Coordinates of C-alpha atoms and ligand atoms in Angstrom, one line a residue:
X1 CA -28.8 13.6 35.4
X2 CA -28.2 13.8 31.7
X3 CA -31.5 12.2 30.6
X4 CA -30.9 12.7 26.6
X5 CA -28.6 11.2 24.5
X6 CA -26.4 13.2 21.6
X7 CA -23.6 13.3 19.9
X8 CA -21.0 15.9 19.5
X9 CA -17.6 16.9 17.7
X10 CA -15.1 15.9 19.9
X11 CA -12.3 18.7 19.4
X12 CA -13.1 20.4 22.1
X13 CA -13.8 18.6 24.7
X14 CA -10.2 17.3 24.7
X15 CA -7.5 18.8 26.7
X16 CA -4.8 20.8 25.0
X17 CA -2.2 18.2 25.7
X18 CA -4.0 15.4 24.5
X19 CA -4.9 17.2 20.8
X20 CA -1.8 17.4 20.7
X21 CA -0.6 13.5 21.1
X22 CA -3.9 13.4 18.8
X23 CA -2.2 15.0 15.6
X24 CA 1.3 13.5 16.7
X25 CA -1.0 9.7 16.8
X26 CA -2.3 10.7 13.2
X27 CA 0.5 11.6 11.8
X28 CA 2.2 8.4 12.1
X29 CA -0.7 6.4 11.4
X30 CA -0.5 8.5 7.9
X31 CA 2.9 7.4 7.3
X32 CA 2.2 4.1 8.3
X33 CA -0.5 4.2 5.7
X34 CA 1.4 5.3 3.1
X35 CA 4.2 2.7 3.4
X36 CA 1.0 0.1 3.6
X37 CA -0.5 -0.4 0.7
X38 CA -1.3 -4.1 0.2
X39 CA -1.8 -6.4 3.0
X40 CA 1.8 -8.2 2.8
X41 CA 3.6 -4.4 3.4
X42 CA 1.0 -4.1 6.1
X43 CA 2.2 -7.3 7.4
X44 CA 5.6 -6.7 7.4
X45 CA 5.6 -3.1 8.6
X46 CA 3.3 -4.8 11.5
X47 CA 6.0 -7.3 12.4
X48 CA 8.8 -5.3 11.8
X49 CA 7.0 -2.5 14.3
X50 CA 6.3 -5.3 17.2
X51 CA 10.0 -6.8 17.1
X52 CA 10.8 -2.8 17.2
X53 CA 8.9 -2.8 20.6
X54 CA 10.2 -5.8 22.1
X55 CA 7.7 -8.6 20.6
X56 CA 9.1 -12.1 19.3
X57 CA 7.8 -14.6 17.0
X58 CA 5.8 -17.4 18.5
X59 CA 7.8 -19.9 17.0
X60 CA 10.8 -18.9 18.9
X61 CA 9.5 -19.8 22.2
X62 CA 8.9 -22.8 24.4
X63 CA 7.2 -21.0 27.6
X64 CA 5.2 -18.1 28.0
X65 CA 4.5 -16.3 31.1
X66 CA 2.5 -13.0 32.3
X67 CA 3.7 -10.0 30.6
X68 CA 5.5 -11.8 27.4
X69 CA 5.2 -10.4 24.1
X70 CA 4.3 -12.9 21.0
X71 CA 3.3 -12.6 17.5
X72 CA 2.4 -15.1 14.8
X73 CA 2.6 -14.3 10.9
X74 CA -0.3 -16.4 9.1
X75 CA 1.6 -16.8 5.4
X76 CA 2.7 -13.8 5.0
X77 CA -0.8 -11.8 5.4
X78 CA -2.1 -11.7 8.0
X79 CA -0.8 -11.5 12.1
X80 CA -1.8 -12.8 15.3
X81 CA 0.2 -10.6 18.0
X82 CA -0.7 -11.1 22.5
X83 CA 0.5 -9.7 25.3
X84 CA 0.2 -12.5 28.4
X85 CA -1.9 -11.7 31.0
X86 CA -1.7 -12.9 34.4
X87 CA -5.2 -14.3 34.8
X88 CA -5.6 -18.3 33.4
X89 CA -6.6 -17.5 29.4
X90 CA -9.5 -20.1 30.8
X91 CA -11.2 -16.7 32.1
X92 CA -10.9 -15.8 28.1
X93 CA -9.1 -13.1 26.5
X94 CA -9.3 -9.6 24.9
X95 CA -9.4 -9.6 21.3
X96 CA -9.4 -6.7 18.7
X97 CA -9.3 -8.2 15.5
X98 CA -9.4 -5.8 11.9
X99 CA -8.6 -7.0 8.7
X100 CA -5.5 -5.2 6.5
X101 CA -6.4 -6.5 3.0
X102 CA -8.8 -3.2 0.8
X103 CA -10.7 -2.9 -1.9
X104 CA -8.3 -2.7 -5.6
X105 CA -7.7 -4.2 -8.7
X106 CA -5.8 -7.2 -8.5
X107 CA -3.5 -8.7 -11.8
X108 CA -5.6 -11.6 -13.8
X109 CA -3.7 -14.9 -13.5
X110 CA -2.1 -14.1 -17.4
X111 CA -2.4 -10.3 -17.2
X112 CA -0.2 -9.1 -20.3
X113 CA -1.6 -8.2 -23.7
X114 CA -1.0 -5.6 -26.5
X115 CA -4.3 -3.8 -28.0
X116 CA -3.9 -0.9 -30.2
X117 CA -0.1 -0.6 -29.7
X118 CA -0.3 -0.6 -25.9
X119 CA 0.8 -2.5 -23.9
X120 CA -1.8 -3.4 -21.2
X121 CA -2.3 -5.7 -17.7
X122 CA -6.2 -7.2 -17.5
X123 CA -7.3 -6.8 -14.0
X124 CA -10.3 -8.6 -11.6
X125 CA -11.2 -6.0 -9.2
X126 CA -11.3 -7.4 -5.4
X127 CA -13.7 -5.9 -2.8
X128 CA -16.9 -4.0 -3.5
X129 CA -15.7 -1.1 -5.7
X130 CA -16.9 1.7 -8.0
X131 CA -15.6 1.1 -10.9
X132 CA -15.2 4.2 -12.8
X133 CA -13.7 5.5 -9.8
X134 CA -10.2 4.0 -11.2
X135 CA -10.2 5.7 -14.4
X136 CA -8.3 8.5 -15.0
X137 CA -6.1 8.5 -11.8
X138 CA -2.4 7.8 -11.0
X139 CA -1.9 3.6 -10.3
X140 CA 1.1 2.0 -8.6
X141 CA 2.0 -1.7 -9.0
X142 CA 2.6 -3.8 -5.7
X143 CA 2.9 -7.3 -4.6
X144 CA 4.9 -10.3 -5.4
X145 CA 5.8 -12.7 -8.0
X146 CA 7.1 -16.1 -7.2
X147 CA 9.4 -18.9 -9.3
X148 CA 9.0 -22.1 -9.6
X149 CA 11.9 -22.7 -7.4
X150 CA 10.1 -20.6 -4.5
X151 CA 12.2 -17.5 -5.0
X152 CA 10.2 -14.6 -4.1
X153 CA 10.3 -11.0 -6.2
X154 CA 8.9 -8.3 -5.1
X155 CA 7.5 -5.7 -6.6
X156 CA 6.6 -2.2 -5.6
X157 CA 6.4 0.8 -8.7
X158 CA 4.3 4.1 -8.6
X159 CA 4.7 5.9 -5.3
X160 CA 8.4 6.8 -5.2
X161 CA 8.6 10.0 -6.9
X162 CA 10.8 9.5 -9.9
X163 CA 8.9 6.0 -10.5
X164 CA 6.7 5.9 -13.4
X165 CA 2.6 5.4 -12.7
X166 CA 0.0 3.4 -14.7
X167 CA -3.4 4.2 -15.2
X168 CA -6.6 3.2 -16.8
X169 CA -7.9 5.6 -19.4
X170 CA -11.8 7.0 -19.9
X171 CA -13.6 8.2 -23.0
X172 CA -13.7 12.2 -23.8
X173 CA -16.8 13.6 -22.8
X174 CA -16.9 14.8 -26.2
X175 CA -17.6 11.0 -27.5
X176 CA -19.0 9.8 -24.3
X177 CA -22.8 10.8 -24.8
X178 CA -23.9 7.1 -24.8
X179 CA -21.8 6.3 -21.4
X180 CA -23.3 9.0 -19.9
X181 CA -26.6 7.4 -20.4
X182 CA -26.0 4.4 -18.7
X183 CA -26.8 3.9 -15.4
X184 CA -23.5 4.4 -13.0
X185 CA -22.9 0.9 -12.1
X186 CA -22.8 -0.3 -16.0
X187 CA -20.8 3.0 -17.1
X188 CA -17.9 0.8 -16.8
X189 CA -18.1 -2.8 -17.1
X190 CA -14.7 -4.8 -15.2
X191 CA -13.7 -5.8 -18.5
X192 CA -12.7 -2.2 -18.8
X193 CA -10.3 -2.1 -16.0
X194 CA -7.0 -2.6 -17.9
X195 CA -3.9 -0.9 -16.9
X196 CA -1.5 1.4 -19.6
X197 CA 1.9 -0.1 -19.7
X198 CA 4.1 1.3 -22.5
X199 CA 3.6 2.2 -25.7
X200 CA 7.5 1.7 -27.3
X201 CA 8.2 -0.9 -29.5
X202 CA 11.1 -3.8 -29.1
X203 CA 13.0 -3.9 -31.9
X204 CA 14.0 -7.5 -31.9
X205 CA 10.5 -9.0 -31.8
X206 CA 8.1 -10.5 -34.6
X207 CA 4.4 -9.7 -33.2
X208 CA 3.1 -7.9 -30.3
X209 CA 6.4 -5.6 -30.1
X210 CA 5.1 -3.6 -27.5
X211 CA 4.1 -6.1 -25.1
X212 CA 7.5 -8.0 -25.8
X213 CA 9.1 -4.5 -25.0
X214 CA 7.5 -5.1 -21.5
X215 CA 8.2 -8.4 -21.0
X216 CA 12.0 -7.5 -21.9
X217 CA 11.6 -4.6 -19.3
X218 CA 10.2 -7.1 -16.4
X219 CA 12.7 -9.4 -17.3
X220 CA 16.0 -7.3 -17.1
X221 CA 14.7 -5.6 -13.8
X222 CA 12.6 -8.5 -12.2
X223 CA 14.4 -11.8 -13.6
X224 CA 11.0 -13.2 -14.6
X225 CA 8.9 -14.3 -17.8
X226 CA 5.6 -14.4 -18.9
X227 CA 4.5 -17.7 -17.4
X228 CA 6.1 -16.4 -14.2
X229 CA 3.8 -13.8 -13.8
X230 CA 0.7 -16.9 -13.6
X231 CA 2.1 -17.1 -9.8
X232 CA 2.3 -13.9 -8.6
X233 CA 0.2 -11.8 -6.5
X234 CA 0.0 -8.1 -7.9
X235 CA -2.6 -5.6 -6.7
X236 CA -2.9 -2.0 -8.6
X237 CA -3.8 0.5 -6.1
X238 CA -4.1 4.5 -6.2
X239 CA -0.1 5.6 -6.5
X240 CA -0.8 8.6 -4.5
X241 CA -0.3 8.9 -0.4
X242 CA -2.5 9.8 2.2
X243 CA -3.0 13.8 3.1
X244 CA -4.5 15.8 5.9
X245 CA -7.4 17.3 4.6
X246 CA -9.1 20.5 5.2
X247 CA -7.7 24.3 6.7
X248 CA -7.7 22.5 10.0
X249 CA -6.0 19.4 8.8
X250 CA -9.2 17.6 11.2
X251 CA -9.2 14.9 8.8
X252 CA -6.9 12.4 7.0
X253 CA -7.7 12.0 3.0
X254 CA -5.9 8.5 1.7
X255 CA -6.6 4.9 0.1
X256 CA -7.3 1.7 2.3
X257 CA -8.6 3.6 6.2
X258 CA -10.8 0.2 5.8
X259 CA -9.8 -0.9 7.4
X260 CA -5.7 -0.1 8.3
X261 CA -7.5 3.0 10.3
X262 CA -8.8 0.0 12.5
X263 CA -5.7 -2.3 12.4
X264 CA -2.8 0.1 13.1
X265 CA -5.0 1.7 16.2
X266 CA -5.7 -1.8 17.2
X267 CA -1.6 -2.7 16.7
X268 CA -0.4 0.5 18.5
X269 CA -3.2 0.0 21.4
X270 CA -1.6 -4.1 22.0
X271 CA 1.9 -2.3 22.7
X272 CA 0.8 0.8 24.6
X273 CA -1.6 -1.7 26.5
X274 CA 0.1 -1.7 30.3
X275 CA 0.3 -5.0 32.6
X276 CA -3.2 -6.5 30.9
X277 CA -4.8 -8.8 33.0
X278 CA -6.4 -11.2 30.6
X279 CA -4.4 -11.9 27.6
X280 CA -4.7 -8.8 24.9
X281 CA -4.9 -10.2 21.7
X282 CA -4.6 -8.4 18.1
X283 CA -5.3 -10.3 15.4
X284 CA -5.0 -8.5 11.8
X285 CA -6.8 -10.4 9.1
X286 CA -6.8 -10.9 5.1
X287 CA -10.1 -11.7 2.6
X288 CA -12.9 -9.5 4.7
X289 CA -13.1 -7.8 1.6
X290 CA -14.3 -10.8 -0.3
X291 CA -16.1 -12.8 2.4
X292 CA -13.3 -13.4 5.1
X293 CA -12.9 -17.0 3.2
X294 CA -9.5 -18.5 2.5
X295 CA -6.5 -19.7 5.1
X296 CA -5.7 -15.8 6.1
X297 CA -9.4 -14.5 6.0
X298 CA -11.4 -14.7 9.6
X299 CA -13.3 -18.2 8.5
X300 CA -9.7 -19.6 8.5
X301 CA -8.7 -22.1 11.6
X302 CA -5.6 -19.9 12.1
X303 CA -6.9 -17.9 14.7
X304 CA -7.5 -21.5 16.8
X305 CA -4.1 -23.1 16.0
X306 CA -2.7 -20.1 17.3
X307 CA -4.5 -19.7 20.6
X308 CA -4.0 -23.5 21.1
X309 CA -0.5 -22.9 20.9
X310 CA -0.6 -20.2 23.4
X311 CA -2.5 -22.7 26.0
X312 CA -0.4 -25.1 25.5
X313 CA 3.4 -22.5 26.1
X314 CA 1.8 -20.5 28.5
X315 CA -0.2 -23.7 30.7
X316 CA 0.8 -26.8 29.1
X317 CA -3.0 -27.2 28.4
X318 CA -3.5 -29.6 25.0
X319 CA -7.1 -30.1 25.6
X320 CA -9.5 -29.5 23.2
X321 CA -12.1 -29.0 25.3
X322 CA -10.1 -26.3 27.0
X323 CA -9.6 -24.2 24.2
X324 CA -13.2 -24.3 23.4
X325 CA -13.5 -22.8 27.0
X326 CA -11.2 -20.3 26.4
X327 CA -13.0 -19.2 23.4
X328 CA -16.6 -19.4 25.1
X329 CA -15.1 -17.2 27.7
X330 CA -13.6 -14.4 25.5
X331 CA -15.1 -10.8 24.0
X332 CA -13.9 -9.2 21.0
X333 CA -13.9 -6.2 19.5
X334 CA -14.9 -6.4 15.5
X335 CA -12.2 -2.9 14.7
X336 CA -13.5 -1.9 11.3
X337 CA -14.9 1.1 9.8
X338 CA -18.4 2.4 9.3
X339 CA -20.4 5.0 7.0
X340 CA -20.1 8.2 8.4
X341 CA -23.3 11.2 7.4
X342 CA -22.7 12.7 4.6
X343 CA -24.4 16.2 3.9
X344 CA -24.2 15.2 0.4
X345 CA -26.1 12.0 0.2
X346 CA -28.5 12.8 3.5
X347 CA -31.1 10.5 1.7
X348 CA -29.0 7.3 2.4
X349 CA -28.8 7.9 6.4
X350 CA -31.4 8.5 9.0
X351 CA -29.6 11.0 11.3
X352 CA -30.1 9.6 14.3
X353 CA -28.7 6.2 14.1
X354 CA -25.8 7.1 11.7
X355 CA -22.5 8.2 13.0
X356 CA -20.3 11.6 12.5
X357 CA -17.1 11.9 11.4
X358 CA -14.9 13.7 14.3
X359 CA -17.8 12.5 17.1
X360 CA -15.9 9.6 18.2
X361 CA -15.4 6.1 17.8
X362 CA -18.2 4.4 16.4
X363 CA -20.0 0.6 17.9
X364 CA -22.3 -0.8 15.3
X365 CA -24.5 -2.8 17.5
X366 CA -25.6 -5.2 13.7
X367 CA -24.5 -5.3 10.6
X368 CA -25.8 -7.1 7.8
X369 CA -29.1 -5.7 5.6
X370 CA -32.8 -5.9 4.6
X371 CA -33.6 -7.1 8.1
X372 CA -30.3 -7.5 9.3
X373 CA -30.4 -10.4 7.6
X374 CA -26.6 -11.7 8.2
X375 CA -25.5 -9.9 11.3
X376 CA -24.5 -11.1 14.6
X377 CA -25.9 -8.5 16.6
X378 CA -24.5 -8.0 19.5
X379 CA -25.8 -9.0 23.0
X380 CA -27.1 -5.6 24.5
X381 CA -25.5 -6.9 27.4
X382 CA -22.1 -6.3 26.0
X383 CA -23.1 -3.2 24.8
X384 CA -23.7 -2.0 28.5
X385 CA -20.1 -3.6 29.6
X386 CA -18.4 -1.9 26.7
X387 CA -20.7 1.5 27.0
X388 CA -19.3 1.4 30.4
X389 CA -15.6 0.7 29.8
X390 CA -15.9 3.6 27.4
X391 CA -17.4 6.1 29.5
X392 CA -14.5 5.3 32.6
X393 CA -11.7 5.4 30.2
X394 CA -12.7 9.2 28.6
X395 CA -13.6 7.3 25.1
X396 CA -15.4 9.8 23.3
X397 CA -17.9 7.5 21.5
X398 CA -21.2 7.1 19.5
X399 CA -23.5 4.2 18.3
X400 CA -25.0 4.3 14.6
X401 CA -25.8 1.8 12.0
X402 CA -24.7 1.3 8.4
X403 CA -27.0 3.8 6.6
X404 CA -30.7 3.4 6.5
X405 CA -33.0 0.3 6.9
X406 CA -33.7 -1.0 3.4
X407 CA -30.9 1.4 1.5
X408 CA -28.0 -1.4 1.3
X409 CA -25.5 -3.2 4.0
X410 CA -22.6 -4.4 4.4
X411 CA -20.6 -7.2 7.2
X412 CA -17.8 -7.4 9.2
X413 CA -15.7 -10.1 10.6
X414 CA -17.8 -10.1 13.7
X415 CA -20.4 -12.7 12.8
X416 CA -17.2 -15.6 12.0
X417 CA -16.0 -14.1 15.8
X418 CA -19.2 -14.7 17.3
X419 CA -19.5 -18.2 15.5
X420 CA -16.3 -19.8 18.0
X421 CA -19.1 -18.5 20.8
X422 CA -17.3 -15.6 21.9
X423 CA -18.8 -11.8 22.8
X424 CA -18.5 -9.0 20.1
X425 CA -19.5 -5.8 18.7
X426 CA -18.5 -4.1 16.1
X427 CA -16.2 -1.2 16.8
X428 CA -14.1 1.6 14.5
X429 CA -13.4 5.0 12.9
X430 CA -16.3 6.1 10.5
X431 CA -15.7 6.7 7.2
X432 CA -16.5 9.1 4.3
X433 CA -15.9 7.7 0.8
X434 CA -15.4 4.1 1.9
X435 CA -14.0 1.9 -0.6
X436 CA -13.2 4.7 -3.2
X437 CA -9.7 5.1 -3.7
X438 CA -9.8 8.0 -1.0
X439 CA -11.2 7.6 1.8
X440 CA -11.7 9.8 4.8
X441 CA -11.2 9.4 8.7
X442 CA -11.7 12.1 11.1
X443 CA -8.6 12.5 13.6
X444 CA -10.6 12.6 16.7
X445 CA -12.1 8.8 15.6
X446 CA -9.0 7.7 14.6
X447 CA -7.4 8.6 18.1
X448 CA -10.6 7.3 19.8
X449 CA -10.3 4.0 18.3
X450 CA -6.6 4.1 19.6
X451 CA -7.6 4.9 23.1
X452 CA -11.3 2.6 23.0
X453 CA -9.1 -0.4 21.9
X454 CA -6.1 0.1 24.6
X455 CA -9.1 0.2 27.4
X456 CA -10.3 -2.9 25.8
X457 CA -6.9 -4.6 26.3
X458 CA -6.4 -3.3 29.6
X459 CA -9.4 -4.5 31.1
Ligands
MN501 MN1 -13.8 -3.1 6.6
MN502 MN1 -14.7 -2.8 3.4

């Protein structure tokens, strides 16, 4: 009898076959990625992907029996996706919930201005980010702008090769002696976050020629004006695509793992999931960055107007007092990232409750911070059942919290999960980097959150 507990690198305790689905499994979670960069293309690739495998939108049907394949698309954002199970969804269902949206720069409401001879787009950052992070690197423009007769443009610059990028400039270090004084955080004020545009002059215009030059631009190639762009959504994110990192090519190196590590593992594990009993449930949600609020983040009724739906297809159940039951009956998985050890900044982990990149997939038992003040900590009963589940299905696993008591925090989605009364625990790949514009994921974690979600499912 094993009476310690440790944790190890998971390479080699792996058979040689099932490295190798390993690297194949993370090499098309890295394309994925890279065709992913905004939560609408994660969206679409998600639903695209499901109808691929034989999944059909909810709307579509009238009935639902054991073994159908649904999914819903909450406005364009966001996705609810099941597989029926056999057992009466009154015993509850499995879900793994993650969230697609990650930190960036999003496009003010009137973005355009000319400073200098530039041409430039003012940005509000979304998400907890480090600023000066976003200087100085290559940018690519995504998202969508919509007319006032509902005509939708999308946009998508910067990560084809013979596109142009954008970027946000820095100071030379030569004049930057008083930045480099300031604390990190104040370095670079959001203010400061505006994006290069173009620099040529149009002809035909009185004032602000340059900025006219790229309004002439957007217009010949997008149809659209100035006041158009006051209903679009445009993100700025890195214009670069993810890598595998390291001689060994153990890790993956790329923007937005948090959490699209967690949601495409969570995705691939509902249609690799075989016969579940229960209904397997993967819900992919917007706005976790920024508090889960809104009508595609977790605090959103979507997630309940969808399973009602599904009582009433699949057992002609329109009871309200049903669905509660359903709910009160159901366990969930949180899928989202965590902060892996970093030999560089040991002083902002206590080794023994953080987790390590390549040991597995990580359960966060709470959240939250000073005190675990906001966190739904999980019911150490779950934690046994899901322990257990790990250890039968060859889930190669470890438990940690984010970094040490006192040093910061952080939430999930879990705590809105656990507020319709169901089970959950917080569950995903750890990271290092998080929220920079790269991020890294260990391939053994990734996998492991693949194969800890699919047991989940199946159970
Ligand atoms: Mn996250
Ligand atoms: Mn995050």
């Amino acid at each position: 009898m094993k009476l310690t507990y440790s944790k190890e690198n998971g390479f080699n305790k792996l058979e040689k076959s099932e490295q190798d689905f390993l690297f194949e499994f993370c090499e098309e979670y890295r394309n994925y990625l890279n065709k992913a960069k905004t939560e609408r293309e994660f969206c679409t690739e998600s639903y695209k992907l499901l109808e691929e495998e034989g999944f059909v939108a909810l709307e579509t049907v009238t009935k639902l029996s054991a073994g159908d394949k649904v999914y819903s698309v909450n406005r364009g954002k966001g996705i609810f996706a099941a597989v029926i199970g056999e057992a009466p969804l009154s015993e509850g269902i499995n879900l793994v919930g993650a969230h697609i949206d990650a930190p960036r720069l999003d496009l003010k409401p009137s973005p355009l201005y000319e400073d200098g001879g530039l041409a430039y787009f003012k940005t509000h950052y979304y998400g907890g980010i480090k600023k000066f992070q976003w200087l100085t690197i290559p940018l690519s423009i995504h998202g969508i702008i919509v007319k006032t007769d509902g005509t939708q443009i999308k946009v998508n610059i910067g990560d084809n090769e013979d596109d142009p990028v954008f970027c946000i400039s820095d100071i030379l270090p030569h004049l930057g002696q008083e930045q480099a004084k300031k604390p990190l955080g104040e370095a670079v004020p959001g203010e400061l976050l505006n994006v290069i545009l173009g620099n040529i002059e149009a002809d035909d215009a009185e004032k602000e020629k340059v900025k006219y030059n790229v309004l002439k631009y957007l217009n010949a190639k997008y149809d659209v004006t100035e006041e158009d762009l006051l209903s679009s959504e445009i993100e700025i994110v890195p214009a670069y695509p993810a890598r595998d990192l390291g001689f060994d090519r153990s890790m993956i190196a790329g923007y937005g793992h948090d959490d699209r590590v967690c949601a495409y593992t969570a995705l691939r594990a509902l249609i690799d999931a075989k016969s579940p009993e229960k209904t397997a449930v993967c819900l992919l949600v917007d706005k976790e960055e920024i508090g889960s609020m809104g009508c595609t983040g977790m605090q959103s009724r979507y997630f309940e107007n969808v399973l009602a739906k599904i009582c009433y297809l699949k057992e002609n159940n329109v009871n309200d007092m049903y669905l509660r039951n359903v709910l009160s009956n159901s366990s969930c998985l949180s899928a989202d990232v965590g902060a892996a050890f970093d030999p560089n900044f040991p002083e902002t982990t206590e080794r023994n409750n953080t987790p390590f990149l390549n040991h597995g997939i990580l359960l966060t038992k709470y959240t939250g911070s000073r005190g675990k003040s906001g966190a739904s900590d999980a019911n150490a009963e779950f934690v046994a059942k899901i322990r257990n589940l790990f250890e039968k299905n060859g889930v190669l696993w470890q438990i940690g919290e984010l970094g040490k008591v006192d040093a910061g925090g952080g939430g999930t989605i879990a705590q809105f999960v656990a507020n319709l009364d169901m089970e959950v625990i917080d569950c995903g790949v750890p990271l290092l980097s998080m929220h920079s514009p790269y991020e890294i994921a260990g391939k053994i974690d990734i996998y492991m959150a693949y194969k800890g979600y699919k047991a989940f499912m199946e159970s």
